[in-house]
Amino acid sequence: MTSPRGAALHDMLRVIGRRFGEIHVVVAPARVQGDGAAAEVAQGIRELNALGGVDVIVIGRGGGSLEDLWAFNDEMLARTIAASKIPVISAVGHEVDFTIADFVADLRAATPSQAAELVVREKRAVAESVGELRGRLVRAMARRLDAQRHRFDAVRERRVLTDPQRPLRELTRRLDEASARLLRAARSALRHAAHRVELATRDLKARNPVARTRQDRRRLDDLSGRLGRALARGVDRRRHRLVGVVGRLDSLSPLAVLGRGYSLRALARGVDRRRHRLVGVVGRLDSLSPLAVLGRGYSLTLTASGQIVRSVRQVEVGDEVGVMLHEGRLAARVTERKERDERPQV
C-alpha cells in the first residue's frame, strides 16, 4: 500500500526481487500525503482484506516533514489498520519518524526497504528450510513406514492368522471344560439330593407308628427273653445255695453231731466258743466302720459330684460341698482355700 510513483515502492520491489524474485506482489495505489490520503489508504486496506490470498500488508512511504506524514495520524485510518484481519506492517518515514499508524500496526519497520526484508526471506534460506523440511518429512515417513511394516509383520505372525482354527479349538476346549464342570456339578447335586431323600426316608420310617411298634415289640420280646433267662439263672443259683445251706444245717444239727459221737456238753462248749469269736469279730468291724468314725466327732467332705475331698486342690473357692456327719448332712460353700495346715502338729 503506497504511491505507485514514489521511491518507496521501487525500493521495496528491488529488495523483494533480490531476495526472492518469484514472490507475487499486489500493489494497491493510494496517495500517501495531502487531503484524502488517509481515506485512500484505509480503502486500500479494506479492498486487500476483501481480495483474499494476501499474506501481509505493507504501508510504505518515504521520509518527509510532519505535515507530509500527518495522514498516518488520522483516527479513521488507525481504526481501519487495527480492524484488519491481515497483518499490517507500518513502514512510514525514516527510523526517527513515528506516527499513530506505527502503534496500531502489527509491526513497525524503520524504512520500506526494511519492511521488504522483514516480509520476504532470501530464496536460499527458503530453499534450505524447504530442504530441511523435506528431509524431516522423508525421515518421518520412513519411520512411519518401518513402524507400520513391523506392525504388519507382527499382525501377520499372529496365531489368529497363521492358525485360524486355534480360536475355534480354544473355544471348543473351554466349552468342553464348562460341560465337564456342569456334569460334575449335576452329579454332585443328584448325589446330595439322593442322600437327603435317603435321610428323609429313614426319618419317616423311624417315625412310622407301625415300624416303631414292631421295633418296640422286638425289644420287648428280647427283654422278656433276657428277663426269663436271668430269672432262671437266679432261681438255679438260689436253689444251689439253699441246698448248700441245708447241707450245712444238717451237718450242724444236734442229732447229726450226736450221731458223730459228740456229747451235748461238748456241743454247748463249741457253740459258746463260736459265739465269743463272733462277738469279737463284730466289735472289730464296728471299730473299722466309717459310721463309727463319724460317731467319734469326725466328718466326711464330699464334692458336688459325690467324690470324697482329700486335698484342697480338688475344690475351688465358691464351690458347693457336702459335709456328712454321724447324724445328718450339711451343705456348705468354700470361702477360702489354704494349701498348708497352720495348726500345731502333735
XYZ file of C-alpha atoms in Angstrom:
346
model
C 0.000 0.000 0.000
C 1.886 3.044 -1.321
C 2.065 5.598 -4.095
C 2.875 3.998 -7.477
C 5.144 6.914 -8.298
C 7.029 7.052 -5.031
C 10.596 5.900 -4.391
C 9.393 3.665 -1.540
C 7.666 1.277 -3.992
C 10.784 0.943 -6.125
C 12.967 0.329 -3.073
C 10.668 -2.446 -1.812
C 10.374 -4.101 -5.245
C 14.157 -4.024 -5.645
C 14.721 -5.711 -2.247
C 11.995 -8.284 -2.903
C 13.368 -9.113 -6.351
C 16.859 -9.571 -4.967
C 15.773 -11.798 -2.086
C 13.043 -13.874 -3.764
C 12.051 -12.758 -7.267
C 9.213 -15.297 -7.623
C 7.131 -13.643 -4.900
C 3.789 -12.286 -6.190
C 3.327 -8.667 -5.141
C -0.023 -6.845 -5.255
C 0.296 -3.034 -5.342
C -2.692 -1.059 -4.061
C -2.074 2.535 -5.238
C -3.026 5.360 -2.898
C -1.923 8.882 -2.108
C 0.337 8.962 0.940
C 0.137 12.683 1.744
C -2.302 15.523 1.457
C -6.039 15.690 1.700
C -7.843 12.385 1.134
C -4.642 10.343 1.571
C -5.867 8.716 4.829
C -9.206 7.758 3.231
C -7.487 6.203 0.167
C -5.072 4.166 2.338
C -7.969 2.950 4.502
C -9.991 1.997 1.410
C -6.994 0.094 0.018
C -6.637 -1.894 3.277
C -10.323 -2.863 3.155
C -10.040 -3.911 -0.511
C -6.986 -6.083 0.198
C -8.866 -7.763 3.071
C -11.735 -8.453 0.685
C -9.420 -9.691 -2.084
C -8.187 -12.770 -0.213
C -4.942 -14.676 -0.628
C -2.922 -11.792 0.809
C -0.370 -12.793 3.453
C 0.723 -9.360 4.710
C 0.017 -5.687 4.007
C 2.913 -3.178 3.971
C 2.046 0.513 4.234
C 5.129 2.248 2.810
C 6.197 5.860 2.386
C 9.476 7.688 2.328
C 10.549 10.322 4.803
C 9.181 13.839 4.972
C 8.036 16.596 7.238
C 5.405 16.228 9.942
C 2.830 17.762 7.609
C 3.703 15.230 4.892
C 3.228 12.291 7.317
C 0.115 13.729 9.010
C -2.297 11.500 7.050
C -0.980 8.477 9.014
C -2.082 10.094 12.285
C -5.725 10.003 11.184
C -8.080 8.235 13.632
C -10.145 6.600 10.902
C -7.024 5.097 9.336
C -5.785 3.918 12.700
C -9.077 2.121 13.373
C -9.001 0.524 9.910
C -5.455 -0.782 10.492
C -6.456 -2.189 13.884
C -9.548 -3.906 12.409
C -7.633 -5.536 9.527
C -7.703 -9.317 9.526
C -4.450 -9.386 7.535
C -1.243 -8.494 9.438
C -0.169 -4.893 8.729
C 3.420 -3.589 8.731
C 3.849 0.167 9.042
C 6.915 1.489 7.127
C 6.239 5.248 7.102
C 9.101 7.717 7.015
C 12.544 7.172 8.402
C 13.636 5.493 11.629
C 13.161 8.660 13.674
C 9.651 9.286 12.357
C 6.702 7.951 14.401
C 3.004 8.119 13.570
C -0.152 6.671 15.131
C -0.203 4.037 12.352
C 3.091 2.684 13.714
C 1.478 1.977 17.094
C -1.712 0.285 15.839
C 0.027 -1.854 13.184
C 1.142 -5.424 13.907
C 4.783 -4.497 13.250
C 6.782 -1.297 12.589
C 9.661 -1.133 10.138
C 12.102 1.767 10.152
C 12.039 2.097 6.336
C 10.142 0.496 3.413
C 13.312 -1.418 2.469
C 13.498 -2.913 5.941
C 9.824 -3.852 5.707
C 10.554 -5.738 2.457
C 13.436 -7.566 4.165
C 11.189 -8.479 7.120
C 8.421 -9.809 4.876
C 10.449 -11.751 2.261
C 13.096 -14.258 3.208
C 16.054 -14.976 0.960
C 15.399 -17.665 -1.605
C 18.441 -19.617 -0.459
C 17.207 -19.667 3.139
C 13.749 -20.703 1.965
C 15.274 -23.444 -0.186
C 17.388 -24.664 2.718
C 14.357 -24.604 5.008
C 12.286 -26.456 2.434
C 15.082 -28.979 2.004
C 15.328 -29.472 5.745
C 11.577 -29.877 5.996
C 11.678 -32.315 3.089
C 14.389 -34.348 4.827
C 12.409 -34.353 8.051
C 9.308 -35.385 6.156
C 11.192 -38.191 4.406
C 12.656 -39.444 7.699
C 9.282 -39.243 9.405
C 7.673 -41.154 6.559
C 10.455 -43.765 6.679
C 9.971 -44.201 10.425
C 6.225 -44.418 9.927
C 6.691 -46.984 7.180
C 9.084 -49.013 9.355
C 6.629 -48.914 12.253
C 3.763 -49.952 10.005
C 5.934 -52.692 8.486
C 6.815 -54.050 11.951
C 3.174 -53.831 12.945
C 2.168 -55.644 9.759
C 4.767 -58.365 10.401
C 3.556 -58.739 13.986
C -0.060 -58.959 12.872
C 0.861 -61.397 10.126
C 2.652 -63.663 12.599
C -0.270 -63.773 14.992
C -1.724 -67.183 15.533
C -5.145 -65.966 14.548
C -3.775 -65.564 11.035
C -1.206 -68.377 10.945
C -3.605 -70.806 12.629
C -7.202 -69.682 12.022
C -8.560 -72.821 13.699
C -6.840 -72.039 17.010
C -9.587 -69.715 18.372
C -12.179 -72.334 17.468
C -10.161 -75.045 19.221
C -9.746 -72.788 22.274
C -13.480 -72.114 22.381
C -14.159 -75.836 21.958
C -11.788 -76.652 24.830
C -13.435 -74.071 27.073
C -16.848 -75.448 26.112
C -15.719 -78.991 26.962
C -14.348 -77.843 30.331
C -17.565 -75.981 31.106
C -19.616 -79.030 30.092
C -17.484 -81.274 32.317
C -17.846 -78.890 35.259
C -21.593 -78.708 34.672
C -21.827 -82.503 34.537
C -19.823 -82.898 37.755
C -21.965 -80.277 39.467
C -25.147 -82.026 38.298
C -23.898 -85.402 39.529
C -22.891 -83.909 42.867
C -26.282 -82.243 43.189
C -28.016 -85.542 42.373
C -25.928 -87.426 44.951
C -26.663 -84.778 47.534
C -30.373 -84.880 46.728
C -30.387 -88.702 46.870
C -28.618 -88.611 50.236
C -31.155 -86.139 51.565
C -34.011 -88.309 50.252
C -32.452 -91.354 51.922
C -32.132 -89.496 55.229
C -35.712 -88.262 54.938
C -36.886 -91.813 54.150
C -35.054 -93.179 57.173
C -36.529 -90.443 59.325
C -40.039 -91.203 58.045
C -39.538 -94.912 58.595
C -38.279 -94.241 62.106
C -41.339 -92.099 62.831
C -43.752 -94.602 61.275
C -46.025 -95.931 64.117
C -46.162 -99.423 62.633
C -42.386 -99.622 62.325
C -41.919 -98.232 65.837
C -44.449 -100.713 67.188
C -42.611 -103.576 65.518
C -39.306 -102.315 66.847
C -40.720 -101.918 70.366
C -42.247 -105.430 70.158
C -38.879 -106.867 69.152
C -37.194 -105.027 72.022
C -39.917 -106.225 74.433
C -39.518 -109.803 73.250
C -35.756 -109.511 73.650
C -36.104 -108.031 77.129
C -38.661 -110.712 78.071
C -36.285 -113.441 76.937
C -33.377 -111.881 78.799
C -35.542 -111.473 81.926
C -36.708 -115.118 81.739
C -33.157 -116.352 81.363
C -31.969 -114.130 84.202
C -34.794 -115.364 86.458
C -33.996 -118.958 85.596
C -30.312 -118.437 86.372
C -31.237 -116.661 89.657
C -33.563 -119.484 90.670
C -30.874 -122.034 89.888
C -28.291 -120.126 91.910
C -30.645 -119.777 94.862
C -31.586 -123.462 94.641
C -27.924 -124.441 94.786
C -27.317 -122.052 97.698
C -30.365 -123.429 99.522
C -29.130 -126.983 99.021
C -25.721 -125.961 100.418
C -27.296 -124.205 103.422
C -29.484 -127.233 104.118
C -26.426 -129.423 103.951
C -24.537 -127.193 106.375
C -27.550 -127.060 108.705
C -27.789 -130.806 108.600
C -24.114 -131.025 109.462
C -24.615 -128.659 112.426
C -27.805 -130.343 113.670
C -27.522 -131.734 117.258
C -28.714 -135.044 116.039
C -26.025 -135.110 113.399
C -23.426 -134.092 115.958
C -24.642 -136.770 118.364
C -24.583 -139.191 115.505
C -20.874 -138.423 115.012
C -20.211 -139.370 118.681
C -20.191 -135.884 120.291
C -21.996 -135.209 123.632
C -24.386 -132.363 124.364
C -21.906 -130.759 126.763
C -19.172 -130.691 124.142
C -21.599 -129.276 121.679
C -22.567 -126.452 124.058
C -18.899 -125.589 124.660
C -18.305 -125.363 120.902
C -21.288 -123.092 120.468
C -20.036 -120.770 123.242
C -16.605 -120.552 121.672
C -18.088 -119.643 118.334
C -20.356 -117.051 119.991
C -17.352 -115.345 121.657
C -15.456 -115.359 118.386
C -18.456 -113.830 116.595
C -18.764 -111.073 119.214
C -15.058 -110.182 118.818
C -15.308 -110.039 115.040
C -18.397 -107.818 115.251
C -16.586 -105.478 117.624
C -13.623 -105.118 115.307
C -15.949 -104.489 112.386
C -17.717 -101.748 114.342
C -14.412 -100.071 115.177
C -13.451 -100.028 111.465
C -16.833 -98.840 110.229
C -16.930 -95.229 108.780
C -20.096 -94.651 110.783
C -18.203 -95.450 113.995
C -15.512 -92.911 112.961
C -18.227 -90.294 112.391
C -19.647 -91.140 115.758
C -16.361 -90.064 117.377
C -16.828 -86.488 116.002
C -15.224 -86.794 112.572
C -16.924 -85.812 109.263
C -16.596 -86.524 105.521
C -16.474 -83.717 102.930
C -17.915 -84.521 99.508
C -17.829 -82.575 96.236
C -20.965 -81.789 94.239
C -20.328 -84.946 92.205
C -20.103 -87.119 95.369
C -16.297 -87.581 95.492
C -14.541 -87.549 98.884
C -12.390 -84.416 99.280
C -8.863 -85.460 100.348
C -6.980 -82.304 99.206
C -7.745 -78.595 98.869
C -6.703 -78.854 95.229
C -9.907 -80.796 94.493
C -12.118 -77.719 95.071
C -12.094 -74.019 94.207
C -13.298 -71.002 96.152
C -17.052 -70.736 95.692
C -17.661 -74.472 95.050
C -20.615 -76.188 96.741
C -19.605 -79.113 99.042
C -21.480 -81.507 101.320
C -20.396 -82.396 104.886
C -21.520 -85.835 106.145
C -21.874 -86.129 109.972
C -22.744 -89.024 112.230
C -26.296 -87.806 112.262
C -27.347 -85.811 109.196
C -25.619 -83.865 106.458
C -24.646 -80.194 105.906
C -24.489 -78.123 102.671
C -21.537 -75.668 102.628
C -19.653 -73.295 100.261
C -15.844 -72.922 100.012
C -14.912 -69.348 101.016
C -11.149 -69.808 101.467
C -8.513 -72.321 100.480
C -5.163 -72.909 102.238
C -2.539 -75.226 100.870
C -0.756 -75.724 104.224
C -2.230 -76.602 107.624
C -1.147 -73.918 110.102
C -2.316 -75.843 113.197
C 0.431 -77.073 115.555
C 1.362 -80.651 114.801
C 1.180 -83.141 117.695
